[in-house]
Amino acid sequence: MNKSEKGKKPSISRILAYVLLSIASLLSLFPFYWMFVMATSPSSAYNSIPPTVTPGSLLIENFKKVLDKIDFFQAMWNSFIVCSIVTIVVLFISSLAGFAFSKFKFRGKNVLFTAILLTMIIPPQLGLIPQYFLISKAGLLDTLPGVMVLFFLNPLGIFLMRQYISQSVPDELIEAAKLDGCSNFKIYRSIVLPIILPAFATLGIIVFSAAWGEFLWQFTVLRDPEMYTIQVALAQLSNTQYADFGMILSGVFWATVPLLIIFLLFNRLFISSITEGSVK
């Protein structure tokens, strides 16, 4: 870096961009902060005027109420199992399908890919009854596999992987591997997978977060409290006659913490995937 670059002052537009990004970041974090404030406060603070914006001292007490109402840790464990398996299967299927759609030529490829994408516009509520019927016939009601199986095929994941592989994996590299006698699966395992790790992190965070926050299907399938995921268990905290918002938001707050941990663990690969896509 030369002297002129060292002494150069940041432009007004750059400063304005930083200010706007800082404000946007604070606005994004505020709901989580407010949830924490409510989790540490009595239920009356929820409707107080002026609103409560400083943390209270009831975080432990409110969480004890949650533990008295539901089996919180069992529900968290069930959710972790469901989300982990769904994420792993989606990453595997999506990357394989994305590899096939981006690097192979076969009859009906574009039609099949378009059909997969069109399933994204179908509201999931429309398939609730037939899906329930199929899961019931398969004997998977009130089981974690019954919750997971419908989410193994992810059209968004296939689309993202196809786009990333088509841009990041050179065709010449694939052809060279074929000349060396590599099978298609060996090419996928030895060449494609190491290259698409940043995309894995991005898609993994998206899928894990979506599976963690899914409620309707889990609530429909699960009836045994021992099988409850965290979203279904938290729904049991609400009462039609009286809602203890401090207790409810305490449970929601602690149920959100695993998502933050997952993001912090994989945020470097997540950012790498975004920056690589922008450079390309």
Coordinates of C-alpha atoms in Angstrom, one line a residue:
M1 CA 0.0 0.0 0.0
N2 CA 1.5 3.4 -1.0
K3 CA 1.4 6.6 1.0
S4 CA -1.4 8.1 -1.0
E5 CA -3.6 5.1 -0.2
K6 CA -2.6 5.2 3.5
G7 CA -3.5 8.9 3.8
K8 CA -6.7 8.6 1.8
K9 CA -9.8 9.4 3.8
P10 CA -12.9 7.3 3.5
S11 CA -15.5 8.7 1.1
I12 CA -18.9 10.0 2.2
S13 CA -20.6 7.1 0.3
R14 CA -18.5 4.5 2.2
I15 CA -19.2 6.1 5.5
L16 CA -22.9 6.3 4.7
A17 CA -22.9 2.6 3.7
Y18 CA -21.3 1.6 7.0
V19 CA -23.8 3.7 8.9
L20 CA -26.7 2.1 7.1
L21 CA -25.3 -1.4 7.5
S22 CA -24.8 -0.8 11.3
I23 CA -28.4 0.4 11.6
A24 CA -29.7 -2.6 9.7
S25 CA -27.6 -4.9 11.9
L26 CA -29.0 -3.4 15.1
L27 CA -32.6 -3.6 13.7
S28 CA -32.0 -7.3 12.9
L29 CA -30.6 -8.1 16.4
F30 CA -33.3 -6.1 18.2
P31 CA -36.1 -8.9 18.1
F32 CA -33.7 -11.3 19.7
Y33 CA -32.7 -8.8 22.3
W34 CA -36.3 -8.0 23.1
M35 CA -37.1 -11.7 23.4
F36 CA -34.2 -12.0 25.9
V37 CA -35.6 -9.0 27.8
M38 CA -39.1 -10.6 28.0
A39 CA -37.5 -13.9 29.0
T40 CA -36.0 -12.2 32.0
S41 CA -39.1 -10.2 33.0
P42 CA -42.5 -11.0 34.5
S43 CA -45.4 -11.6 32.2
S44 CA -46.9 -8.1 33.0
A45 CA -43.9 -6.5 31.3
Y46 CA -45.1 -7.8 27.9
N47 CA -47.9 -5.1 27.8
S48 CA -46.3 -2.4 29.9
I49 CA -46.3 1.2 28.7
P50 CA -43.7 2.4 28.2
P51 CA -42.3 -0.9 26.9
T52 CA -39.6 -2.7 28.9
V53 CA -36.2 -2.5 27.2
T54 CA -33.8 -3.5 29.9
P55 CA -33.3 -7.1 31.1
G56 CA -34.9 -8.3 34.3
S57 CA -33.8 -10.8 36.9
L58 CA -36.2 -13.7 36.2
L59 CA -34.3 -15.6 33.5
I60 CA -33.8 -18.7 35.8
E61 CA -37.2 -18.5 37.3
N62 CA -39.0 -18.3 34.0
F63 CA -36.9 -21.2 32.6
K64 CA -37.8 -23.3 35.6
K65 CA -41.5 -22.8 34.8
V66 CA -40.7 -24.1 31.2
L67 CA -39.1 -27.2 32.7
D68 CA -42.1 -27.8 34.9
K69 CA -44.5 -27.6 31.9
I70 CA -42.6 -29.6 29.2
D71 CA -39.7 -32.0 28.8
F72 CA -37.6 -29.2 27.2
F73 CA -34.3 -31.0 26.8
Q74 CA -35.9 -34.2 25.3
A75 CA -37.7 -32.0 22.8
M76 CA -34.5 -30.1 22.0
W77 CA -32.7 -33.5 21.5
N78 CA -35.6 -34.7 19.2
S79 CA -35.3 -31.5 17.2
F80 CA -31.5 -31.8 16.9
I81 CA -31.9 -35.4 15.6
V82 CA -34.5 -34.4 13.1
C83 CA -32.7 -31.3 11.8
S84 CA -29.3 -33.0 11.6
I85 CA -30.5 -36.0 9.7
V86 CA -32.6 -33.9 7.4
T87 CA -29.7 -31.6 6.7
I88 CA -27.3 -34.4 6.0
V89 CA -29.7 -36.2 3.6
V90 CA -30.6 -32.9 1.9
L91 CA -27.0 -32.0 1.3
F92 CA -26.2 -35.5 -0.1
I93 CA -29.2 -35.7 -2.4
S94 CA -29.1 -32.0 -3.5
S95 CA -25.3 -32.2 -4.3
L96 CA -25.7 -35.4 -6.3
A97 CA -28.7 -34.1 -8.2
G98 CA -27.0 -30.7 -8.7
F99 CA -23.9 -32.5 -10.1
A100 CA -26.0 -34.5 -12.5
F101 CA -28.1 -31.6 -13.7
S102 CA -25.0 -29.3 -14.2
K103 CA -22.5 -31.7 -15.7
F104 CA -24.4 -34.5 -17.5
K105 CA -26.5 -34.6 -20.5
F106 CA -29.5 -36.9 -20.6
R107 CA -32.9 -37.0 -22.1
G108 CA -35.5 -34.9 -20.3
K109 CA -33.0 -33.1 -18.1
N110 CA -34.5 -29.6 -18.5
V111 CA -38.0 -30.9 -18.2
L112 CA -37.2 -32.8 -15.0
F113 CA -35.3 -29.8 -13.5
T114 CA -38.2 -27.5 -14.3
A115 CA -40.7 -29.9 -12.7
I116 CA -38.6 -30.0 -9.6
L117 CA -38.5 -26.2 -9.4
L118 CA -42.2 -25.9 -10.0
T119 CA -42.9 -27.8 -6.8
M120 CA -41.5 -24.8 -4.9
I121 CA -44.6 -22.7 -5.8
I122 CA -47.0 -25.3 -4.3
P123 CA -48.1 -24.3 -0.8
P124 CA -47.2 -27.0 1.7
Q125 CA -50.7 -26.8 3.2
L126 CA -52.2 -28.2 0.1
G127 CA -50.4 -31.5 0.5
L128 CA -51.0 -31.9 4.2
I129 CA -53.9 -34.4 4.0
P130 CA -52.5 -36.7 1.3
Q131 CA -49.1 -36.6 3.0
Y132 CA -50.7 -37.5 6.3
F133 CA -52.5 -40.4 4.7
L134 CA -49.3 -41.7 3.2
I135 CA -47.4 -41.4 6.4
S136 CA -50.3 -43.1 8.3
K137 CA -50.3 -46.0 5.8
A138 CA -46.5 -46.4 6.2
G139 CA -46.9 -46.7 9.9
L140 CA -44.8 -43.6 10.6
L141 CA -47.2 -41.5 12.6
D142 CA -45.9 -40.3 15.9
T143 CA -42.3 -41.1 14.9
L144 CA -39.3 -38.9 14.1
P145 CA -38.8 -40.6 10.7
G146 CA -42.4 -39.6 9.8
V147 CA -41.4 -36.0 10.5
M148 CA -38.2 -36.2 8.5
V149 CA -39.0 -38.1 5.4
L150 CA -41.0 -35.4 3.6
F151 CA -38.1 -32.9 3.7
F152 CA -35.4 -35.1 2.2
L153 CA -36.1 -33.8 -1.3
N154 CA -35.4 -30.1 -1.3
P155 CA -35.9 -28.2 -4.7
L156 CA -34.2 -25.1 -3.4
G157 CA -31.1 -27.2 -2.4
I158 CA -31.0 -28.9 -5.9
F159 CA -31.2 -25.5 -7.6
L160 CA -28.5 -23.9 -5.4
M161 CA -26.2 -26.9 -5.9
R162 CA -26.7 -27.0 -9.6
Q163 CA -25.9 -23.3 -9.9
Y164 CA -22.8 -23.5 -7.7
I165 CA -21.4 -26.6 -9.3
S166 CA -21.9 -25.3 -12.8
Q167 CA -19.9 -22.2 -11.9
S168 CA -17.3 -23.6 -9.6
V169 CA -16.4 -27.0 -11.1
P170 CA -14.7 -26.7 -14.5
D171 CA -15.8 -29.1 -17.2
E172 CA -12.2 -29.7 -18.1
L173 CA -11.5 -31.1 -14.7
I174 CA -14.4 -33.6 -15.0
E175 CA -13.2 -34.7 -18.5
A176 CA -9.7 -35.2 -17.2
A177 CA -10.9 -37.3 -14.3
K178 CA -13.0 -39.5 -16.7
L179 CA -9.9 -40.0 -18.9
D180 CA -8.1 -41.2 -15.8
G181 CA -10.7 -43.9 -15.4
C182 CA -12.7 -42.3 -12.5
S183 CA -16.3 -43.3 -12.0
N184 CA -19.0 -40.7 -11.8
F185 CA -19.3 -41.2 -8.0
K186 CA -15.6 -41.0 -7.5
I187 CA -15.5 -37.7 -9.4
Y188 CA -18.3 -36.5 -7.1
R189 CA -16.5 -37.7 -4.0
S190 CA -12.9 -36.7 -4.8
I191 CA -13.4 -33.6 -6.9
V192 CA -16.8 -32.0 -6.6
L193 CA -17.3 -32.3 -2.8
P194 CA -14.0 -30.5 -1.8
I195 CA -14.9 -27.6 -4.1
I196 CA -18.5 -27.1 -2.9
L197 CA -17.9 -27.1 0.8
P198 CA -18.7 -23.4 1.1
A199 CA -22.1 -24.1 -0.6
F200 CA -22.6 -27.0 1.8
A201 CA -22.3 -24.6 4.7
T202 CA -24.8 -22.1 3.1
L203 CA -27.3 -24.7 2.3
G204 CA -26.8 -26.6 5.6
I205 CA -27.6 -23.4 7.6
I206 CA -30.7 -22.8 5.5
V207 CA -32.0 -26.3 5.7
F208 CA -31.2 -26.7 9.5
S209 CA -32.9 -23.4 10.3
A210 CA -36.0 -24.3 8.2
A211 CA -36.3 -27.7 9.8
W212 CA -35.8 -26.3 13.3
G213 CA -38.6 -23.7 12.8
E214 CA -41.0 -26.1 11.0
F215 CA -44.2 -26.5 13.1
L216 CA -47.3 -27.4 11.1
W217 CA -46.2 -30.9 9.9
Q218 CA -44.6 -31.8 13.2
F219 CA -47.7 -30.7 15.1
T220 CA -49.9 -32.9 12.7
V221 CA -47.8 -36.0 13.0
L222 CA -46.6 -36.1 16.6
R223 CA -48.9 -36.9 19.5
D224 CA -46.6 -38.6 22.0
P225 CA -45.0 -36.0 24.3
E226 CA -41.8 -38.1 24.3
M227 CA -41.6 -37.6 20.5
Y228 CA -42.3 -33.8 20.6
T229 CA -39.8 -31.6 18.8
I230 CA -39.1 -28.2 20.4
Q231 CA -41.6 -26.3 18.3
V232 CA -44.4 -28.7 19.2
A233 CA -43.4 -28.7 22.9
L234 CA -43.3 -24.9 23.1
A235 CA -46.9 -24.8 21.7
Q236 CA -47.9 -26.6 24.9
L237 CA -46.8 -23.6 27.0
S238 CA -49.7 -21.4 25.8
N239 CA -52.9 -21.4 27.6
T240 CA -56.2 -20.0 26.3
Q241 CA -57.1 -18.5 29.6
Y242 CA -53.8 -17.1 30.7
A243 CA -50.5 -16.7 28.8
D244 CA -47.3 -16.4 30.9
F245 CA -45.3 -14.5 28.3
G246 CA -42.1 -14.5 30.4
M247 CA -42.2 -18.3 30.6
I248 CA -43.1 -18.7 26.9
L249 CA -40.4 -16.3 25.6
S250 CA -37.9 -17.9 28.0
G251 CA -38.5 -21.2 26.2
V252 CA -38.3 -19.6 22.8
F253 CA -35.1 -17.8 23.7
W254 CA -33.3 -21.0 24.7
A255 CA -34.7 -22.8 21.7
T256 CA -33.2 -20.2 19.5
V257 CA -29.7 -20.5 20.9
P258 CA -28.7 -23.7 18.9
L259 CA -29.4 -21.8 15.7
L260 CA -27.0 -19.1 16.7
I261 CA -24.4 -21.7 17.6
I262 CA -24.8 -23.4 14.2
F263 CA -24.4 -20.1 12.4
L264 CA -21.3 -19.1 14.4
L265 CA -19.7 -22.5 13.7
F266 CA -20.2 -22.3 9.9
N267 CA -20.3 -18.5 9.3
R268 CA -16.8 -18.5 7.7
L269 CA -17.8 -21.0 5.1
F270 CA -21.2 -19.2 4.7
I271 CA -19.4 -15.9 4.0
S272 CA -16.9 -17.6 1.7
S273 CA -19.7 -19.0 -0.4
I274 CA -21.3 -15.6 -0.8
T275 CA -18.1 -13.8 -1.7
E276 CA -17.1 -16.5 -4.2
G277 CA -20.5 -16.2 -5.9
S278 CA -20.1 -12.4 -6.1
V279 CA -16.6 -12.7 -7.6
K280 CA -17.7 -15.2 -10.2

